[in-house]
XYZ file of C-alpha atoms in Angstrom:
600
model
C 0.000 0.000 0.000
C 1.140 3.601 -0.790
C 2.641 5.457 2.385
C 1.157 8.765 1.008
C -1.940 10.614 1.401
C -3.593 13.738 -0.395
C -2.165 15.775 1.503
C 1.560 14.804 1.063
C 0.899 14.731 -3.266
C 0.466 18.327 -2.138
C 4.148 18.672 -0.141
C 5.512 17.010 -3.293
C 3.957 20.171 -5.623
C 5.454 22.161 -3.900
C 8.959 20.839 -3.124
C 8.818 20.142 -7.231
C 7.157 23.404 -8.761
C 7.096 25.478 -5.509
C 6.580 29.073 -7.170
C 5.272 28.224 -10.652
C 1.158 28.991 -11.516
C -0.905 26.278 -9.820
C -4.404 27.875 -10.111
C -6.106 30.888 -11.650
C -8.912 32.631 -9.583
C -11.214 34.648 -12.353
C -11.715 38.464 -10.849
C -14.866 39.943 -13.224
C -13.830 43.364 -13.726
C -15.501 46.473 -15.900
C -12.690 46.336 -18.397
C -12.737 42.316 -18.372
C -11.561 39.150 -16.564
C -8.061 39.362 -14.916
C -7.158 36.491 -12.742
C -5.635 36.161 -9.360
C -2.591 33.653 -9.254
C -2.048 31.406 -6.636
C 1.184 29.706 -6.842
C 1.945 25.713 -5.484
C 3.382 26.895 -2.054
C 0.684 29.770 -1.608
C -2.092 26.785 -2.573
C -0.457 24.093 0.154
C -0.500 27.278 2.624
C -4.144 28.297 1.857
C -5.062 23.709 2.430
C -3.487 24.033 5.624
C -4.963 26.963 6.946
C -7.980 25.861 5.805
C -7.344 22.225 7.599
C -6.165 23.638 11.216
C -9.210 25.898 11.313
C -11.361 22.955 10.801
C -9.772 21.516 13.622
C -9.968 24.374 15.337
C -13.620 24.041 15.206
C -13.972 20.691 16.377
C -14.111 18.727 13.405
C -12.370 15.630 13.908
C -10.729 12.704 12.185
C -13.394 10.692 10.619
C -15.314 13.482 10.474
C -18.000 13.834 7.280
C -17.772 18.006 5.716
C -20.299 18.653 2.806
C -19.774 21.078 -0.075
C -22.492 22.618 -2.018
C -20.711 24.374 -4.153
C -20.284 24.835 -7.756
C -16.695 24.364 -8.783
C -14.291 27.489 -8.452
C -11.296 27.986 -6.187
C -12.399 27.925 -2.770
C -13.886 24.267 -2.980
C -10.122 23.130 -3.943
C -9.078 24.875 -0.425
C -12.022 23.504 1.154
C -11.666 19.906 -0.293
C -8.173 19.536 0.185
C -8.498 20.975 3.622
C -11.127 18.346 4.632
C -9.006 15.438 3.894
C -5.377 17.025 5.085
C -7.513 17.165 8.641
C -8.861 13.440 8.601
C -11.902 14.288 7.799
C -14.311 13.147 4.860
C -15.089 15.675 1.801
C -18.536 15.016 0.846
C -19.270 17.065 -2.181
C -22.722 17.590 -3.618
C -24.766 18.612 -6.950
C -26.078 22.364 -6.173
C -28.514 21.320 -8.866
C -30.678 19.107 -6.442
C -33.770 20.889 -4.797
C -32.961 22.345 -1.266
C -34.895 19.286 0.254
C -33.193 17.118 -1.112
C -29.743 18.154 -0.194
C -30.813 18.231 3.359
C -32.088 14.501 3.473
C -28.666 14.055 1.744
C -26.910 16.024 4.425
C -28.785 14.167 7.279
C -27.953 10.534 5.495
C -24.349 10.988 6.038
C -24.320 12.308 8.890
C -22.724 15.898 8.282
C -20.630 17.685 11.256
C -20.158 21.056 9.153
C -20.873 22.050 5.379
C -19.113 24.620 3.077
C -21.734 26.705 1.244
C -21.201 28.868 -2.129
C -22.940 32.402 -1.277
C -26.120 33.122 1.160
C -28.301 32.850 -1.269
C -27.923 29.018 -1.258
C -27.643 28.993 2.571
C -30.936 30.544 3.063
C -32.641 28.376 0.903
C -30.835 25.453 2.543
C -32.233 26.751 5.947
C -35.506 27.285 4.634
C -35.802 23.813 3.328
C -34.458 22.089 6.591
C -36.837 24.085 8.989
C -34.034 24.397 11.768
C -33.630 20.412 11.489
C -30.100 20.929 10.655
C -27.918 20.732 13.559
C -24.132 21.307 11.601
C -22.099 23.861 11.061
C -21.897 26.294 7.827
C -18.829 27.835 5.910
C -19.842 30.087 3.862
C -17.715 30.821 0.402
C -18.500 34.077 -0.533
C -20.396 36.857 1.368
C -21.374 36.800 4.701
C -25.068 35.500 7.351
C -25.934 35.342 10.659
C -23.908 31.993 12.404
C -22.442 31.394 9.610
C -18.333 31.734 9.606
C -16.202 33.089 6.374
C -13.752 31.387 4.422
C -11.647 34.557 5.579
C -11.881 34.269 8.905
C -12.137 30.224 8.933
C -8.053 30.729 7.463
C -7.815 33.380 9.632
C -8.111 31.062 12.824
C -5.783 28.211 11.152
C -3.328 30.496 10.212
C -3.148 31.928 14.189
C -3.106 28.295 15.718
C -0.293 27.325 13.241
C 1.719 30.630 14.191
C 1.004 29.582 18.126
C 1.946 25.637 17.666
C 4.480 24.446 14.865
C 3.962 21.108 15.533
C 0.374 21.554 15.319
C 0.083 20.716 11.218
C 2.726 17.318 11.632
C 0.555 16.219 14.121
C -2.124 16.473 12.520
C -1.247 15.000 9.000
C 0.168 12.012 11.191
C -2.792 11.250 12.295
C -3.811 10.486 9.161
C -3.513 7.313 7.508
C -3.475 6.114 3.623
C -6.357 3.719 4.863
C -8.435 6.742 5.638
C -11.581 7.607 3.944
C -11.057 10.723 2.138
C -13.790 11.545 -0.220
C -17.657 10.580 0.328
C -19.177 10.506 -3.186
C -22.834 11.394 -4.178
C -23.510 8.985 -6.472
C -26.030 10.648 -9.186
C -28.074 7.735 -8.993
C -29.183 7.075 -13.076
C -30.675 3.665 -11.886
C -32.353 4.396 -8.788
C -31.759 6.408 -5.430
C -28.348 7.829 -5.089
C -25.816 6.442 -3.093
C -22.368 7.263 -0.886
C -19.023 5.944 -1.659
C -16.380 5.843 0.627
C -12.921 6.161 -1.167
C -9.495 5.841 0.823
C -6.269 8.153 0.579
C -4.270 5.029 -0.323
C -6.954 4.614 -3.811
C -6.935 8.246 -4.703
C -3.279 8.218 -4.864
C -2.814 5.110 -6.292
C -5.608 6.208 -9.144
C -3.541 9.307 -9.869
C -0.150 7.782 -9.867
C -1.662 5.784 -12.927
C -2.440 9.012 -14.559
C 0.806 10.743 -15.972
C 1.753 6.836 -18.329
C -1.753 7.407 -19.625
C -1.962 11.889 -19.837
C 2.057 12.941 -19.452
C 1.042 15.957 -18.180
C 3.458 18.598 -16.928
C 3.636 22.473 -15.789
C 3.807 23.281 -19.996
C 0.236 22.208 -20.075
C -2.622 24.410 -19.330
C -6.544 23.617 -18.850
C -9.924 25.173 -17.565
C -12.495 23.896 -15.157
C -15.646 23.969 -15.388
C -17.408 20.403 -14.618
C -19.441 20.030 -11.037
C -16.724 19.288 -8.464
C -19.385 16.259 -7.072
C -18.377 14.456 -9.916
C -15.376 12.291 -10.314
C -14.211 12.875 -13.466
C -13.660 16.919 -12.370
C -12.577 15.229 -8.745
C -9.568 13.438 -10.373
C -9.108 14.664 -14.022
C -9.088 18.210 -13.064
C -8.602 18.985 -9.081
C -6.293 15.833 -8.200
C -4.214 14.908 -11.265
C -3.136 18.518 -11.823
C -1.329 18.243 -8.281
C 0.184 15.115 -8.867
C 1.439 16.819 -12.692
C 2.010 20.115 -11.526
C -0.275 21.418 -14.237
C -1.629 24.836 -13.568
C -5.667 24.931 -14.190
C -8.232 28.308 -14.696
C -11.758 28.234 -13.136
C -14.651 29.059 -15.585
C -16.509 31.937 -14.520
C -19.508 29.816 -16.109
C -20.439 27.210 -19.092
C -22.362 30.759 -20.667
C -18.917 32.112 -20.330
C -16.855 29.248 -21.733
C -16.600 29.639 -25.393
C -14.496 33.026 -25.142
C -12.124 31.015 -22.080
C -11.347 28.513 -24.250
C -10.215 31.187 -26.906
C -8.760 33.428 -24.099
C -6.918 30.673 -22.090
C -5.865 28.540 -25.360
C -5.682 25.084 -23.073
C -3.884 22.476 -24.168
C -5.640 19.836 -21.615
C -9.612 19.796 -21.752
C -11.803 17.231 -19.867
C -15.911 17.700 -21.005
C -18.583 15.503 -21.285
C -20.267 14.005 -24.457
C -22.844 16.784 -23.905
C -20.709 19.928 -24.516
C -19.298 17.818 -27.482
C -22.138 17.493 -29.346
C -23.422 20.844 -28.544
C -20.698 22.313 -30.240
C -20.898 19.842 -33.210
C -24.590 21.122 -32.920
C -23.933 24.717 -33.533
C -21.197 23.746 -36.454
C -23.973 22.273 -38.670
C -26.295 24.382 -37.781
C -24.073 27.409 -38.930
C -23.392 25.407 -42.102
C -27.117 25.233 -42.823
C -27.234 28.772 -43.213
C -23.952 28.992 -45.235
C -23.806 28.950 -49.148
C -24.294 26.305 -51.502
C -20.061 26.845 -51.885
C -19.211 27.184 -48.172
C -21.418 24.229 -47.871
C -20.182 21.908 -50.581
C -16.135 23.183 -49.413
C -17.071 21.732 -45.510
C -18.958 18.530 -46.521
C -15.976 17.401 -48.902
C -13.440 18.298 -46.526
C -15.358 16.314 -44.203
C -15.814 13.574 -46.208
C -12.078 13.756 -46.679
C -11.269 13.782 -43.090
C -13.268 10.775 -42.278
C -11.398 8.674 -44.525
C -8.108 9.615 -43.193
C -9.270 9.305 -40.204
C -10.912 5.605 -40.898
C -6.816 4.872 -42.635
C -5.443 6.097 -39.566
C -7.867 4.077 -37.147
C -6.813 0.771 -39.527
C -2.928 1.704 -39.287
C -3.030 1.925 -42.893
C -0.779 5.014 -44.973
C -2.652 7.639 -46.074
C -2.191 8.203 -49.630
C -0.010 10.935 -51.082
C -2.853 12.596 -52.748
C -5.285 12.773 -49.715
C -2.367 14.103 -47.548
C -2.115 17.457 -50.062
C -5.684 17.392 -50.589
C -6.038 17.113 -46.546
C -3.415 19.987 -45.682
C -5.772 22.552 -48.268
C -8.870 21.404 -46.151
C -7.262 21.717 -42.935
C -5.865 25.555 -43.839
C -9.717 26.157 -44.958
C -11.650 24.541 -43.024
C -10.608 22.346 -39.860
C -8.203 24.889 -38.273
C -11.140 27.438 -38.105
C -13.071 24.786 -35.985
C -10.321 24.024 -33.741
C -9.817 27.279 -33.121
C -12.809 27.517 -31.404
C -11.292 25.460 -28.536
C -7.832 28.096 -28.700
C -6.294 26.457 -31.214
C -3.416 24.490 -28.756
C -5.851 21.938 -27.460
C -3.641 18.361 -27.790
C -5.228 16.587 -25.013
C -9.003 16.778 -25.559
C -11.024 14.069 -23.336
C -14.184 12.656 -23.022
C -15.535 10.859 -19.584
C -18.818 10.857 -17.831
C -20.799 9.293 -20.403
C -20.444 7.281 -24.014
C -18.906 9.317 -26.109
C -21.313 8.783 -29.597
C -18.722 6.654 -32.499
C -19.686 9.190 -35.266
C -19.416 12.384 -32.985
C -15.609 10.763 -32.006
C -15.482 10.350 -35.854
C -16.530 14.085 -36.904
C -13.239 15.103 -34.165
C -11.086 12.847 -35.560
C -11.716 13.959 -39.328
C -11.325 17.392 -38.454
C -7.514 16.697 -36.819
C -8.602 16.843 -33.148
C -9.116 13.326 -32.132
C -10.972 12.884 -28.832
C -9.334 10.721 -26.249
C -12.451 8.676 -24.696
C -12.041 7.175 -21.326
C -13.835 5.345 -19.015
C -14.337 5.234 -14.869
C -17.032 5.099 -12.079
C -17.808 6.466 -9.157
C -16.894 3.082 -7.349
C -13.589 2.188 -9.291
C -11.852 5.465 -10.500
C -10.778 6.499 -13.961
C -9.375 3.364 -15.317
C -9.244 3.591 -19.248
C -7.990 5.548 -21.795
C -7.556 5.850 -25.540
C -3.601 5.683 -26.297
C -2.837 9.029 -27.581
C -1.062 7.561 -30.342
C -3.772 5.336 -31.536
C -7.374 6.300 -30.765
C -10.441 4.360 -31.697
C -13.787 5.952 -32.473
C -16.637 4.364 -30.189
C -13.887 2.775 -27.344
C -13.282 3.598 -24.182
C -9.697 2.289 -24.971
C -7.441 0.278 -22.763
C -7.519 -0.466 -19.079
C -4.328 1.575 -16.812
C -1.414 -0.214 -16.014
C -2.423 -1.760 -12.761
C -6.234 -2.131 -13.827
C -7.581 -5.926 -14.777
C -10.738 -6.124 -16.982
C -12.897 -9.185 -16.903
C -15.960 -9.555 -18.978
C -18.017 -12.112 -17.096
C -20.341 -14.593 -19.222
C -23.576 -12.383 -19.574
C -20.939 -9.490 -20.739
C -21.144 -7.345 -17.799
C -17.551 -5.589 -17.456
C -15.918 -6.133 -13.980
C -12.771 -4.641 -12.369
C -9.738 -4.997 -10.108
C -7.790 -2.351 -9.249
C -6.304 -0.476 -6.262
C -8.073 2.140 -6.891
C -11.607 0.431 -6.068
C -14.012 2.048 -3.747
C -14.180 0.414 -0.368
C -18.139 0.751 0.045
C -21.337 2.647 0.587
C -21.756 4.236 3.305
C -23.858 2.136 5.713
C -25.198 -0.336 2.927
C -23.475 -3.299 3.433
C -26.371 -4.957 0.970
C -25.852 -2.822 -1.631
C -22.127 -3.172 -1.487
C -22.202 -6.488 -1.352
C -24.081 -6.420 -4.831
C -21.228 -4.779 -6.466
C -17.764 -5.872 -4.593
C -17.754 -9.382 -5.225
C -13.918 -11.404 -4.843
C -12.375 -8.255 -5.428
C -14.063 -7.397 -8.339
C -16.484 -4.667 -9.113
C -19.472 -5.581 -10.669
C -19.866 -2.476 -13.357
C -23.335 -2.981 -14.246
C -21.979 -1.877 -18.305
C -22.091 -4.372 -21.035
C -18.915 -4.538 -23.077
C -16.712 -6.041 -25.326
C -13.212 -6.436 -26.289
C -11.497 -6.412 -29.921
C -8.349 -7.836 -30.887
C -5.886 -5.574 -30.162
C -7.531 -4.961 -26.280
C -9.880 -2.378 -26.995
C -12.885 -2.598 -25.154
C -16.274 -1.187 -25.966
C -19.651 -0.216 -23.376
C -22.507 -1.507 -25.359
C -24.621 -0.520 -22.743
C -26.082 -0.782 -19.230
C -27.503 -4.167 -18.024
C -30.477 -2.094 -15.961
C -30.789 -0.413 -19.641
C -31.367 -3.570 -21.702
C -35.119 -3.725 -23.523
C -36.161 -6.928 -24.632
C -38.359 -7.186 -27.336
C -41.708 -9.165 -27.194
C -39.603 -11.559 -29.863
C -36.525 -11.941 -27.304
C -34.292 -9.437 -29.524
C -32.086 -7.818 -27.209
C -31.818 -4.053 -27.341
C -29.204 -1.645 -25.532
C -30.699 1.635 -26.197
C -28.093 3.960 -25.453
C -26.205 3.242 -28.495
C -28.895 3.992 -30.601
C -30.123 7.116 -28.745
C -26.300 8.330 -29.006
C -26.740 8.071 -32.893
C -29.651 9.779 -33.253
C -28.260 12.666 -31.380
C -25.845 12.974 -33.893
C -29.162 14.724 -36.026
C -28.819 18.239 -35.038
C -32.358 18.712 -34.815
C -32.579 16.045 -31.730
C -31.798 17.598 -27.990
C -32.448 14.526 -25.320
C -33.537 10.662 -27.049
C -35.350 8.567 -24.671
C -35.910 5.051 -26.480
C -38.171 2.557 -24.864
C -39.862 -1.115 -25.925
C -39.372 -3.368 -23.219
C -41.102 -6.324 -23.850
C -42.661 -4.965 -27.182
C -43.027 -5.472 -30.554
C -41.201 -2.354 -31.808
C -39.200 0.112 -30.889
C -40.410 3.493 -30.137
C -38.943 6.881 -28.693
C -39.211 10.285 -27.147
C -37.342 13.164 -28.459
C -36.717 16.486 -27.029
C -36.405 19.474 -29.633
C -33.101 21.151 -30.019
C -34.603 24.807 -30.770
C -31.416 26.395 -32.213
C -31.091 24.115 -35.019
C -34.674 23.936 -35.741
C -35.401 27.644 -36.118
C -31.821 27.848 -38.672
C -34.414 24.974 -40.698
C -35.538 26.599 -44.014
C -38.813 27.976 -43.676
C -38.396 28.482 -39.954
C -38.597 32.496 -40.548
C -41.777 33.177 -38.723
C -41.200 30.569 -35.683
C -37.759 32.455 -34.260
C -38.446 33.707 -30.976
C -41.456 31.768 -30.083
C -41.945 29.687 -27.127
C -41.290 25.823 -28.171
C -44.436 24.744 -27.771
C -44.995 25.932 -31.117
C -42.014 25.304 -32.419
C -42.394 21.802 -32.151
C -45.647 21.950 -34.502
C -44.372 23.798 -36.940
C -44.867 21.645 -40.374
C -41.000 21.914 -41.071
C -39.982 20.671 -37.886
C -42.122 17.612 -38.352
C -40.613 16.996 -41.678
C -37.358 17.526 -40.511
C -37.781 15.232 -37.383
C -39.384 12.046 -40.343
C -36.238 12.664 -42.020
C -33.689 12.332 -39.362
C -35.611 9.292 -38.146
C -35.410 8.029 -41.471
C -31.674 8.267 -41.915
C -30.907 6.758 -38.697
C -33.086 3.787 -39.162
C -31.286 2.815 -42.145
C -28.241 2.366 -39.919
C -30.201 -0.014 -37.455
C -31.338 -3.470 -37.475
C -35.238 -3.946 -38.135
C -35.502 -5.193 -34.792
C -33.840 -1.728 -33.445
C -35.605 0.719 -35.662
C -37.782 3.348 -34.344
C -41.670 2.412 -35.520
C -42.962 5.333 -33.444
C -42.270 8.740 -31.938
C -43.362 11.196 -29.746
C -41.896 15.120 -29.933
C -42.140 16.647 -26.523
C -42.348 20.317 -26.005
C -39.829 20.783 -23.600
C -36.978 19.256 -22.622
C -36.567 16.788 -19.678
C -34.873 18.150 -16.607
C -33.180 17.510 -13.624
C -35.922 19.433 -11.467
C -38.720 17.240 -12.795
C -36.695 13.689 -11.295
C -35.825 13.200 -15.309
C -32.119 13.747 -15.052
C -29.367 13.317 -13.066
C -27.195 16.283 -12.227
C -24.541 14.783 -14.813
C -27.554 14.777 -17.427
C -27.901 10.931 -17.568
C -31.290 9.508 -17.877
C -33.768 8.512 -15.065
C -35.606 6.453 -17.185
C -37.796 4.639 -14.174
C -38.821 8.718 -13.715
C -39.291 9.376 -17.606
C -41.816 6.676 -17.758
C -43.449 7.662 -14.976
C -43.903 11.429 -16.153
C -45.011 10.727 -19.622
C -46.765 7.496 -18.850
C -49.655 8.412 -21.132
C -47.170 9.180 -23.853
C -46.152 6.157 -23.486
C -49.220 4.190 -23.758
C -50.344 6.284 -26.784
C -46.939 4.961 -28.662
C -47.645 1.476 -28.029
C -52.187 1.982 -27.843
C -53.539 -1.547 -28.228
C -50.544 -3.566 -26.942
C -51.481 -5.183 -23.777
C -48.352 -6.529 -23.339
C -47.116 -3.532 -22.558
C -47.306 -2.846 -18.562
């Protein structure tokens, strides 16, 4: 077992890049955005003062802290600080409802909890109706019992001046065997749960990072994912420590597109969503484009994805569709990539399935994405090679990880960097730690040379009234590939056909030809205009000639708004809650699939 915890990846920062940029604090201003640098040995300072004045408030080892918080640079301090005093950092989505985040709070048995602003606070009282007996940091501003980060660093930084040895104890009190991190699971398949992850599997996790991402202080990235999730936990809090990498906060996903010109990173961690939101916009700016702008992009695109298809079967590119490919870079592919600064080499995908032809479109255009794969009960544990990525994998398994597909192809893992448990549900850990192994709950399968692919989720799988098996995920990710398409919600358990629910994607329908009079009017007329129901046959049309009959969509519903986390339809990391989906559009549901009594 490894002798470090957290904490000490943080001594090693700063005994290896000591003064160098660590993280970048935006400061709005009426002229623009400047940022406040905070060096490695200012950051360790800021964690420890942060750590003592926890102490200094009576939070103990063993101790659960929650943060409700969206990510920016005082949850780092706060996080950090939490584990470098023994206790447990228990971060959670600020996208929940207030009550909810208070039966949360209450379930794990919260001693204190960092808060964003007042704002949140108050509504956090409110909800708990003074049943809430914890104390509250509060990030920004200031309320009644409620202590500053200022003046919570204040107090840490006097008791460290008073006792030297205070901080060494401390940190020796701490263990690699300690719980560090309590995650929120978002709970896609039913009610959310809380893993308990050690300082001995964090570190191990991240000392698997830099053969897979060699990052270093030349790199540079932005943040901007919820700080609840693991991906942002360990891609882009933790791994930067262990790399030395110096990151920016996002002042807000509204705000992003003009960082990522601004900033120029050369590291970038997002979800499938923001990537096909900003394939999204691309074809919907083509659409309005001339017939020549139009026909230049489609060819070069066309041309791309057959290098890119060469490339993917280690096969030479041709000296003719190398020229031909350096012309449609210069006037076409550089433009796009310079929508993400134009020095992006490392861009990743985590979270969720990354869609094969979205992966494609990135790779044809000379930015492949590197799609990876981990859970909130085994860590980030896969990676595409960066010399050799493959469209639709997840990629190889870490040094140190095993994959094992068992016989009803459910993926399973060993690794040090395994969970060690929910938090009081033995049961339910049980279920999924099994002879060292994690139980996934994806389907996948491996190729030849050791890829492996998720096909799906075995909670997911529909089975048709004719036994055909159906994993629907792969086929909603392809039809969000139509621009027109927002959210896909396919459903046909134990029915004859496939049908499906589809959320509008407003943008590209109002660019639609003959969309002149709908622009600026609420959806729910938008999604009756005649040319968005055209539009919608066709895309349905083209994807079903990809499927299998048994897979094809035979029916469809259009809703008029899109599904959302408030309404128990999402989770906060915009995965479906399809139990929840069914329930709220049950008569949808029985209208798609009137007169089939099997259907219950």
């Amino acid at each position: 077992m490894s002798s470090r915890t957290v904490y000490r990846l943080l001594e090693e920062a700063v005994s290896a890049y000591g003064a160098a940029p660590a993280l970048y604090e935006p400061i709005p201003g009426p002229e623009g955005t400047t940022y406040q640098t905070y060096n490695w040995t200012e950051y360790k300072q800021a964690v420890e003062e942060v750590a003592v004045g926890l102490r200094a408030r009576g939070i103990s080892k063993g101790d659960v802290v929650a943060i409700i918080s969206e990510t920016r640079l005082e949850f780092y301090l706060a996080d950090l600080g939490i584990m470098t005093c023994g206790g447990l950092a228990a971060a959670m989505y600020t996208s929940y409802p207030p009550r909810e985040q208070v039966r949360t709070l209450k379930a794990c048995d919260a001693r204190a909890v960092f808060v964003e602003n007042p704002e949140l606070l108050r509504k956090l009282r409110t909800a708990a109706e003074g049943s809430l007996d914890v104390q509250f940091f509060l990030f920004q501003g200031e309320a009644e019992d409620a202590i500053t980060m200022e003046r919570l660093r204040q107090a840490g930084a006097s008791a460290l001046s008073e006792d030297a040895e205070l901080l060494p104890r401390m940190c020796g009190e701490v263990a690699p065997s300690d719980y560090a991190i309590l995650y929120m699971t978002s709970g896609a398949t039913g009610e959310p749960k809380m893993a308990l992850v050690t300082h001995h599997s964090i570190v191990a996790n991240l000392d698997m990072g830099p053969n897979a991402v060699p990052l270093s202080p030349d790199h540079v990235s932005i943040t901007f994912l919820p700080s609840a999730h693991i991906t942002q936990r360990i891609a882009m809090e933790l791994l930067p420590i262990r790399c030395g990498m110096p990151v920016y906060f996002s002042e807000g996903l509204s705000k992003l597109p003009h960082e990522l010109k601004r900033i120029q990173p050369t590291f970038f961690v997002a979800p499938p969503r923001v990537w096909e939101r900003i394939y999204s916009s691309i074809c919907t700016e083509i659409r309005k484009r001339g017939p020549f702008t139009r026909k230049l992009f489609y060819g070069a695109l066309g041309l791309g994805l057959e290098a890119s298809k060469l490339r993917q079967q280690r096969k030479p590119i041709p000296a003719w569709m190398g020229t031909a490919l350096r012309a449609a870079d210069r006037l076409v592919f550089q433009k796009i990539r310079e929508r993400f600064g134009g020095r992006l080499e490392l861009p990743i995908s985590g979270s969720a399935p990354l869609p094969k032809d979205l992966a494609d479109f990135y790779s044809a255009i000379g930015m492949p994405i590197f799609e990876g794969y981990g859970l909130t009960e085994g860590g980030i544990v896969c990676l595409n090679p960066l010399d050799h990525v493959k469209s639709g994998s997840i990629g190889v398994p870490f040094t140190g990880v095993e994959f094992k597909i068992a016989e009803d192809g459910e993926l399973l893992i060993r690794s040090a960097s395994l969970f060690s448990g929910y938090y009081k549900d033995p049961g339910s850990t049980a279920s999924v730690l099994r002879d060292g192994w994690l139980h996934t709950g994806d389907v996948a399968e491996r190729d030849s040379e050791g890829y492996y692919y998720i096909t799906g989720r075995k909670k997911d799988l529909l089975v048709a009234s004719n036994g055909k098996k159906i994993f629907p995920a792969r086929i909603e990710n392809m039809f969000k590939m139509e621009p027109i398409f927002n959210q896909v919600y396919l459903l046909g358990d134990r029915m004859p056909y496939v049908a499906a629910i589809f959320t509008l994607n407003a943008t590209a329908a109002e660019a639609l030809k003959g969309m002149e009079n709908y622009r600026g009017k609420p959806v729910e007329e938008v999604v009756q205009a005649p040319v968005v129901t055209e539009e919608i046959k066709k895309a349905v049309a083209r994807v079903n000639r990809q499927l299998a009959p048994f897979e094809q969509v035979r029916r469809y519903h259009l809703l008029n708004r899109e599904f959302t986390i408030a309404d128990g339809e999402l989770t906060p990391t915009m995965k479906l809650r399809r139990a929840k989906i069914l329930e709220n559009h049950r008569n949808i549901v029985q209208a798609l699939f009137a007169g089939k009594e099997e259907w219950a």
